[in-house]
mmCIF file of C-alpha atoms and ligand atoms in Angstrom:
data_model
loop_
_atom_site.group_PDB
_atom_site.id
_atom_site.type_symbol
_atom_site.label_atom_id
_atom_site.label_comp_id
_atom_site.label_asym_id
_atom_site.label_seq_id
_atom_site.Cartn_x
_atom_site.Cartn_y
_atom_site.Cartn_z
ATOM 1 C CA MET A 1 24.731 -7.878 -70.302
ATOM 2 C CA VAL A 2 23.952 -7.406 -73.973
ATOM 3 C CA VAL A 3 21.959 -10.266 -75.494
ATOM 4 C CA ALA A 4 22.434 -10.437 -79.258
ATOM 5 C CA ARG A 5 20.384 -12.618 -81.554
ATOM 6 C CA ASP A 6 21.468 -11.314 -84.902
ATOM 7 C CA TYR A 7 24.878 -10.710 -86.339
ATOM 8 C CA GLU A 8 24.609 -6.903 -86.626
ATOM 9 C CA CYS A 9 23.671 -6.504 -82.976
ATOM 10 C CA PHE A 10 26.430 -8.896 -81.946
ATOM 11 C CA ALA A 11 29.061 -7.175 -84.098
ATOM 12 C CA GLU A 12 28.153 -3.746 -82.724
ATOM 13 C CA ALA A 13 28.302 -4.933 -79.105
ATOM 14 C CA ARG A 14 31.558 -6.772 -79.792
ATOM 15 C CA ASP A 15 33.129 -3.631 -81.248
ATOM 16 C CA GLY A 16 32.244 -1.813 -78.026
ATOM 17 C CA LEU A 17 34.270 -4.215 -75.883
ATOM 18 C CA LYS A 18 37.813 -2.993 -75.348
ATOM 19 C CA GLY A 19 40.682 -4.892 -73.774
ATOM 20 C CA ARG A 20 41.211 -8.639 -73.415
ATOM 21 C CA ILE A 21 38.300 -10.821 -74.477
ATOM 22 C CA GLY A 22 37.607 -14.286 -73.079
ATOM 23 C CA PHE A 23 35.143 -16.453 -74.991
ATOM 24 C CA VAL A 24 33.121 -19.485 -73.906
ATOM 25 C CA PRO A 25 31.245 -21.200 -76.758
ATOM 26 C CA THR A 26 28.456 -23.522 -75.555
ATOM 27 C CA MET A 27 25.377 -25.383 -76.692
ATOM 28 C CA GLY A 28 23.437 -24.161 -73.648
ATOM 29 C CA ALA A 29 21.735 -26.086 -70.825
ATOM 30 C CA LEU A 30 24.465 -24.486 -68.768
ATOM 31 C CA HIS A 31 25.757 -26.289 -65.688
ATOM 32 C CA GLU A 32 28.561 -25.911 -63.183
ATOM 33 C CA GLY A 33 31.050 -27.115 -65.823
ATOM 34 C CA HIS A 34 30.216 -24.197 -68.122
ATOM 35 C CA LEU A 35 30.217 -21.850 -65.140
ATOM 36 C CA SER A 36 33.763 -22.867 -64.274
ATOM 37 C CA LEU A 37 34.821 -21.866 -67.811
ATOM 38 C CA ILE A 38 32.983 -18.536 -67.527
ATOM 39 C CA ARG A 39 34.536 -17.809 -64.122
ATOM 40 C CA ARG A 40 37.994 -18.538 -65.414
ATOM 41 C CA ALA A 41 37.390 -16.376 -68.486
ATOM 42 C CA LYS A 42 36.300 -13.552 -66.171
ATOM 43 C CA GLU A 43 39.409 -13.876 -64.042
ATOM 44 C CA GLU A 44 41.783 -13.814 -66.984
ATOM 45 C CA ASN A 45 40.202 -11.170 -69.262
ATOM 46 C CA ASP A 46 38.564 -7.734 -69.274
ATOM 47 C CA HIS A 47 35.340 -8.955 -70.893
ATOM 48 C CA VAL A 48 33.579 -12.270 -71.392
ATOM 49 C CA ILE A 49 31.501 -13.378 -74.367
ATOM 50 C CA VAL A 50 29.362 -16.525 -74.227
ATOM 51 C CA SER A 51 27.602 -18.095 -77.199
ATOM 52 C CA ILE A 52 24.731 -20.550 -77.027
ATOM 53 C CA PHE A 53 24.122 -22.372 -80.277
ATOM 54 C CA VAL A 54 22.990 -25.966 -80.686
ATOM 55 C CA ASN A 55 25.024 -26.553 -83.809
ATOM 56 C CA PRO A 56 23.115 -28.863 -86.185
ATOM 57 C CA THR A 57 26.155 -29.779 -88.301
ATOM 58 C CA GLN A 58 27.878 -31.624 -85.464
ATOM 59 C CA PHE A 59 24.917 -33.964 -84.869
ATOM 60 C CA LEU A 60 24.666 -37.088 -86.986
ATOM 61 C CA GLU A 61 21.442 -38.428 -88.463
ATOM 62 C CA GLY A 62 19.484 -40.092 -85.658
ATOM 63 C CA GLU A 63 21.374 -38.303 -82.852
ATOM 64 C CA ASP A 64 19.740 -36.105 -80.206
ATOM 65 C CA LEU A 65 19.622 -32.740 -82.059
ATOM 66 C CA ASP A 66 15.856 -32.380 -81.602
ATOM 67 C CA LYS A 67 15.755 -33.383 -77.975
ATOM 68 C CA TYR A 68 18.994 -31.634 -76.944
ATOM 69 C CA PRO A 69 17.994 -29.624 -73.831
ATOM 70 C CA ARG A 70 17.154 -25.986 -74.560
ATOM 71 C CA ARG A 71 16.836 -23.757 -71.509
ATOM 72 C CA GLU A 72 17.248 -20.262 -72.788
ATOM 73 C CA GLU A 73 15.660 -18.371 -69.912
ATOM 74 C CA ALA A 74 17.685 -20.167 -67.243
ATOM 75 C CA ASP A 75 20.880 -19.914 -69.307
ATOM 76 C CA ARG A 76 20.392 -16.187 -69.723
ATOM 77 C CA LYS A 77 20.027 -15.692 -65.967
ATOM 78 C CA ILE A 78 23.086 -17.823 -65.280
ATOM 79 C CA CYS A 79 25.152 -15.721 -67.701
ATOM 80 C CA GLU A 80 23.847 -12.485 -66.249
ATOM 81 C CA LEU A 81 24.669 -13.542 -62.687
ATOM 82 C CA ALA A 82 28.098 -14.787 -63.752
ATOM 83 C CA GLY A 83 28.928 -11.319 -65.104
ATOM 84 C CA VAL A 84 28.987 -12.164 -68.819
ATOM 85 C CA ASP A 85 29.228 -8.994 -70.940
ATOM 86 C CA LEU A 86 27.850 -10.279 -74.224
ATOM 87 C CA LEU A 87 25.625 -13.305 -74.846
ATOM 88 C CA TYR A 88 25.212 -14.427 -78.440
ATOM 89 C CA LEU A 89 22.191 -16.581 -79.320
ATOM 90 C CA PRO A 90 22.325 -16.903 -83.093
ATOM 91 C CA THR A 91 19.805 -18.770 -85.223
ATOM 92 C CA THR A 92 20.995 -21.431 -87.656
ATOM 93 C CA ASP A 93 20.481 -19.231 -90.716
ATOM 94 C CA GLN A 94 22.671 -16.530 -89.154
ATOM 95 C CA ILE A 95 25.527 -19.016 -88.952
ATOM 96 C CA TYR A 96 25.153 -21.130 -92.096
ATOM 97 C CA GLU A 97 24.310 -20.547 -95.705
ATOM 98 C CA GLU A 98 23.036 -23.217 -98.026
ATOM 99 C CA ASP A 99 26.222 -23.943 -100.002
ATOM 100 C CA GLU A 100 28.904 -23.712 -97.361
ATOM 101 C CA LEU A 101 32.657 -23.742 -97.616
ATOM 102 C CA CYS A 102 33.625 -26.558 -95.245
ATOM 103 C CA ILE A 103 36.665 -27.381 -93.236
ATOM 104 C CA GLY A 104 37.411 -31.001 -92.449
ATOM 105 C CA ALA A 105 38.745 -32.764 -89.399
ATOM 106 C CA PRO A 106 42.215 -34.311 -89.889
ATOM 107 C CA LYS A 107 42.159 -37.843 -91.321
ATOM 108 C CA ARG A 108 43.665 -39.632 -88.333
ATOM 109 C CA ARG A 109 42.917 -37.644 -85.165
ATOM 110 C CA GLY A 110 39.472 -36.716 -86.478
ATOM 111 C CA TYR A 111 38.311 -40.224 -87.369
ATOM 112 C CA ILE A 112 39.314 -42.402 -84.423
ATOM 113 C CA LEU A 113 37.417 -42.953 -81.149
ATOM 114 C CA GLU A 114 34.661 -40.281 -81.100
ATOM 115 C CA GLY A 115 35.300 -39.619 -84.791
ATOM 116 C CA ALA A 116 34.910 -43.325 -85.650
ATOM 117 C CA ARG A 117 31.669 -43.573 -83.671
ATOM 118 C CA ARG A 118 30.383 -40.239 -84.943
ATOM 119 C CA PRO A 119 31.913 -39.786 -88.423
ATOM 120 C CA GLY A 120 31.496 -36.169 -89.518
ATOM 121 C CA HIS A 121 30.862 -34.893 -85.996
ATOM 122 C CA PHE A 122 34.239 -33.194 -85.754
ATOM 123 C CA ASP A 123 33.915 -31.573 -89.202
ATOM 124 C CA GLY A 124 30.743 -29.833 -88.039
ATOM 125 C CA MET A 125 32.196 -28.986 -84.658
ATOM 126 C CA LEU A 126 35.355 -27.441 -86.149
ATOM 127 C CA GLN A 127 33.293 -25.549 -88.711
ATOM 128 C CA VAL A 128 31.214 -23.819 -86.063
ATOM 129 C CA VAL A 129 34.105 -23.243 -83.663
ATOM 130 C CA MET A 130 36.068 -21.559 -86.467
ATOM 131 C CA LYS A 131 33.099 -19.283 -87.158
ATOM 132 C CA LEU A 132 32.524 -18.481 -83.483
ATOM 133 C CA LEU A 133 36.202 -17.783 -82.827
ATOM 134 C CA ASN A 134 36.286 -15.423 -85.816
ATOM 135 C CA LEU A 135 33.081 -13.702 -84.716
ATOM 136 C CA SER A 136 34.227 -13.218 -81.146
ATOM 137 C CA ARG A 137 37.774 -12.139 -82.061
ATOM 138 C CA ALA A 138 38.649 -13.407 -78.600
ATOM 139 C CA ASP A 139 42.118 -13.392 -77.112
ATOM 140 C CA ARG A 140 41.371 -16.591 -75.209
ATOM 141 C CA ALA A 141 38.737 -19.283 -75.648
ATOM 142 C CA TYR A 142 37.877 -21.784 -72.935
ATOM 143 C CA PHE A 143 37.098 -25.482 -73.485
ATOM 144 C CA GLY A 144 36.598 -28.331 -71.026
ATOM 145 C CA LYS A 145 38.917 -31.328 -71.002
ATOM 146 C CA LYS A 146 35.864 -33.582 -70.861
ATOM 147 C CA ASP A 147 35.647 -33.347 -74.654
ATOM 148 C CA ALA A 148 39.294 -34.271 -74.925
ATOM 149 C CA GLN A 149 39.400 -35.092 -78.619
ATOM 150 C CA GLN A 150 37.427 -31.932 -79.435
ATOM 151 C CA LEU A 151 39.953 -29.897 -77.470
ATOM 152 C CA VAL A 152 42.943 -31.469 -79.227
ATOM 153 C CA LEU A 153 41.340 -30.896 -82.650
ATOM 154 C CA ILE A 154 40.478 -27.268 -81.892
ATOM 155 C CA ARG A 155 44.080 -26.673 -80.866
ATOM 156 C CA GLN A 156 45.196 -28.247 -84.130
ATOM 157 C CA MET A 157 42.826 -26.041 -86.142
ATOM 158 C CA VAL A 158 44.181 -22.942 -84.422
ATOM 159 C CA ARG A 159 47.720 -24.111 -85.187
ATOM 160 C CA ASN A 160 47.038 -25.204 -88.791
ATOM 161 C CA TYR A 161 45.140 -22.024 -89.689
ATOM 162 C CA PHE A 162 47.531 -19.670 -87.872
ATOM 163 C CA MET A 163 44.747 -18.288 -85.716
ATOM 164 C CA LYS A 164 45.805 -15.965 -82.929
ATOM 165 C CA VAL A 165 43.395 -17.030 -80.217
ATOM 166 C CA GLN A 166 44.787 -18.876 -77.202
ATOM 167 C CA ILE A 167 42.888 -22.088 -76.413
ATOM 168 C CA VAL A 168 42.632 -22.618 -72.654
ATOM 169 C CA PRO A 169 41.932 -26.200 -71.517
ATOM 170 C CA CYS A 170 39.870 -26.384 -68.308
ATOM 171 C CA GLU A 171 39.500 -29.191 -65.774
ATOM 172 C CA ILE A 172 36.533 -31.574 -65.815
ATOM 173 C CA ILE A 173 33.905 -30.640 -63.224
ATOM 174 C CA ARG A 174 32.213 -33.548 -61.430
ATOM 175 C CA ASP A 175 29.257 -34.035 -59.146
ATOM 176 C CA ALA A 176 30.172 -35.014 -55.566
ATOM 177 C CA ASP A 177 29.744 -38.697 -56.484
ATOM 178 C CA GLY A 178 32.169 -38.437 -59.415
ATOM 179 C CA LEU A 179 29.827 -38.147 -62.414
ATOM 180 C CA ALA A 180 31.364 -35.756 -64.949
ATOM 181 C CA LEU A 181 28.943 -32.893 -65.605
ATOM 182 C CA SER A 182 27.275 -32.929 -69.000
ATOM 183 C CA SER A 183 24.083 -31.402 -70.378
ATOM 184 C CA ARG A 184 23.192 -34.953 -71.488
ATOM 185 C CA ASN A 185 23.083 -36.109 -67.827
ATOM 186 C CA LEU A 186 19.585 -34.576 -67.862
ATOM 187 C CA TYR A 187 18.454 -37.566 -69.941
ATOM 188 C CA LEU A 188 19.401 -40.105 -67.239
ATOM 189 C CA SER A 189 16.794 -41.728 -64.972
ATOM 190 C CA PRO A 190 17.914 -42.130 -61.321
ATOM 191 C CA GLU A 191 18.735 -45.784 -62.001
ATOM 192 C CA GLU A 192 20.735 -44.920 -65.154
ATOM 193 C CA ARG A 193 22.534 -42.174 -63.286
ATOM 194 C CA ARG A 194 23.675 -44.743 -60.715
ATOM 195 C CA ARG A 195 24.947 -47.011 -63.498
ATOM 196 C CA ALA A 196 26.639 -44.048 -65.211
ATOM 197 C CA LEU A 197 28.900 -43.696 -62.183
ATOM 198 C CA SER A 198 30.786 -46.739 -63.493
ATOM 199 C CA LEU A 199 32.526 -44.433 -66.004
ATOM 200 C CA SER A 200 34.216 -42.281 -63.357
ATOM 201 C CA ARG A 201 34.752 -45.334 -61.120
ATOM 202 C CA SER A 202 36.617 -47.093 -63.914
ATOM 203 C CA LEU A 203 38.849 -44.042 -64.360
ATOM 204 C CA LYS A 204 39.504 -43.889 -60.613
ATOM 205 C CA ARG A 205 40.513 -47.540 -60.745
ATOM 206 C CA ALA A 206 42.887 -46.737 -63.621
ATOM 207 C CA ALA A 207 44.421 -43.914 -61.580
ATOM 208 C CA LYS A 208 44.923 -46.259 -58.601
ATOM 209 C CA LEU A 209 46.589 -48.892 -60.774
ATOM 210 C CA ILE A 210 48.922 -46.296 -62.271
ATOM 211 C CA GLN A 211 49.779 -44.961 -58.797
ATOM 212 C CA SER A 212 50.662 -48.482 -57.718
ATOM 213 C CA GLY A 213 53.093 -48.782 -60.639
ATOM 214 C CA GLN A 214 50.942 -50.607 -63.198
ATOM 215 C CA HIS A 215 51.557 -48.856 -66.505
ATOM 216 C CA ARG A 216 50.517 -51.527 -69.028
ATOM 217 C CA SER A 217 47.543 -50.293 -71.035
ATOM 218 C CA GLU A 218 46.176 -53.786 -71.596
ATOM 219 C CA VAL A 219 45.978 -54.475 -67.851
ATOM 220 C CA ILE A 220 44.442 -51.076 -67.061
ATOM 221 C CA ARG A 221 41.862 -51.350 -69.822
ATOM 222 C CA ALA A 222 40.867 -54.864 -68.693
ATOM 223 C CA ALA A 223 40.340 -53.610 -65.122
ATOM 224 C CA MET A 224 38.233 -50.721 -66.427
ATOM 225 C CA ARG A 225 36.138 -53.020 -68.619
ATOM 226 C CA GLY A 226 35.510 -55.210 -65.555
ATOM 227 C CA ILE A 227 33.899 -52.223 -63.814
ATOM 228 C CA LEU A 228 32.028 -50.898 -66.845
ATOM 229 C CA GLU A 229 30.627 -54.015 -68.514
ATOM 230 C CA PRO A 230 28.187 -55.057 -65.756
ATOM 231 C CA GLU A 231 26.731 -51.528 -65.584
ATOM 232 C CA VAL A 232 26.573 -49.915 -69.022
ATOM 233 C CA THR A 233 24.202 -50.792 -71.860
ATOM 234 C CA GLU A 234 26.914 -50.647 -74.509
ATOM 235 C CA LEU A 235 30.604 -50.092 -73.937
ATOM 236 C CA GLU A 236 31.839 -48.229 -77.022
ATOM 237 C CA TYR A 237 35.524 -47.868 -76.198
ATOM 238 C CA VAL A 238 38.123 -47.747 -73.465
ATOM 239 C CA ALA A 239 41.289 -46.204 -74.888
ATOM 240 C CA ILE A 240 44.680 -45.163 -73.623
ATOM 241 C CA VAL A 241 46.342 -42.660 -75.933
ATOM 242 C CA ASP A 242 49.026 -40.014 -75.810
ATOM 243 C CA ARG A 243 48.153 -36.309 -75.941
ATOM 244 C CA ASP A 244 48.327 -36.556 -79.734
ATOM 245 C CA PHE A 245 45.792 -39.387 -79.717
ATOM 246 C CA ARG A 246 48.194 -42.200 -80.617
ATOM 247 C CA PRO A 247 47.481 -45.495 -78.806
ATOM 248 C CA LEU A 248 49.919 -46.267 -76.004
ATOM 249 C CA GLU A 249 50.998 -49.718 -74.846
ATOM 250 C CA GLU A 250 52.404 -48.209 -71.659
ATOM 251 C CA VAL A 251 51.103 -45.153 -69.824
ATOM 252 C CA GLU A 252 53.509 -42.219 -70.143
ATOM 253 C CA LEU A 253 53.111 -39.950 -67.122
ATOM 254 C CA GLY A 254 52.353 -36.383 -68.213
ATOM 255 C CA ASN A 255 51.450 -37.466 -71.760
ATOM 256 C CA THR A 256 48.466 -39.798 -71.445
ATOM 257 C CA ILE A 257 44.697 -39.555 -71.758
ATOM 258 C CA ILE A 258 42.502 -42.467 -70.694
ATOM 259 C CA LEU A 259 39.110 -42.287 -72.379
ATOM 260 C CA VAL A 260 35.833 -44.092 -72.052
ATOM 261 C CA ALA A 261 32.592 -43.877 -74.041
ATOM 262 C CA ALA A 262 29.473 -45.869 -73.247
ATOM 263 C CA LYS A 263 25.734 -45.869 -73.612
ATOM 264 C CA VAL A 264 23.673 -46.042 -70.444
ATOM 265 C CA GLY A 265 20.129 -46.732 -71.562
ATOM 266 C CA GLU A 266 19.760 -44.523 -74.632
ATOM 267 C CA THR A 267 22.201 -41.899 -73.390
ATOM 268 C CA ARG A 268 25.716 -41.750 -74.752
ATOM 269 C CA LEU A 269 28.291 -40.607 -72.195
ATOM 270 C CA ILE A 270 32.023 -39.911 -72.345
ATOM 271 C CA ASP A 271 34.584 -39.324 -69.640
ATOM 272 C CA ASN A 272 38.366 -39.250 -69.398
ATOM 273 C CA LEU A 273 41.391 -38.783 -67.222
ATOM 274 C CA TRP A 274 44.584 -36.904 -68.104
ATOM 275 C CA VAL A 275 47.622 -38.493 -66.432
HETATM 276 O O1 PAF B 301 31.500 -28.576 -76.593
HETATM 277 C C1 PAF B 301 30.493 -28.002 -77.041
HETATM 278 O O2 PAF B 301 29.566 -27.611 -76.312
HETATM 279 C C2 PAF B 301 30.347 -27.800 -78.540
HETATM 280 O O3 PAF B 301 30.941 -28.858 -79.227
HETATM 281 C C3 PAF B 301 30.912 -26.457 -79.028
HETATM 282 C C4 PAF B 301 32.402 -26.346 -78.749
HETATM 283 C C5 PAF B 301 30.171 -25.321 -78.335
HETATM 284 C C6 PAF B 301 30.709 -26.311 -80.534
HETATM 285 O O4 PAF B 301 29.369 -26.400 -80.891
#
């Protein structure tokens, strides 16, 4: 595995990779969720590139940029063992200059739900993903469905900017008890972790209701709130939208995403279910 810290080293190693390239951009603190993306990228391509970059422009003032877990040694080993060909660990000044040309998230999809709670987050995220996709020149790039709105916006960017890369959505990976894997789970105390299970439990309840024929969003959301409210510190939203992020009054099978965001203690968590 080549480990590249600067652009020249990365570009040279990238030029040496022939055939189909799969790319997994990450912010590190790699867990089984990231590994599932890497494994899939390995299966479907000749070479795999992983980037680890805690992108400052997608964190808002007062968010967890400084305390975001950084585990470079462990991440490196994980990538090596997973058969990654090229690991890119750029510094911030390799990626950004002082007076940047910016791209902006779309006015509607980019400023509801996560975008309303974290205005500007998606601008920074799209900015860095555009750069990383261009740098990697990948044929396919792999993103988890856990960040559902991120995934939808990246697909829109690829469409709107006529980029050639194929965006591959990957299933959410959960612990045995249902908690969706996230690097931010590391912040949770054992007690908070127990309370955080209410997110996946509320989604399971939604799935049960839908299976039993209940399709009204209002009823499903009320049942979810009943599970979440006693457990979480702050319930930010429970939303039922179509795959284009328009609110739905009735669940449409095959075209619905049910999303939840909540704070447990100081930790902000999101989870969702595609139905
Ligand atoms: O999902 C993430 O880890 C990040 O938002 C991404 C896509 C690596 C961009 O910084």
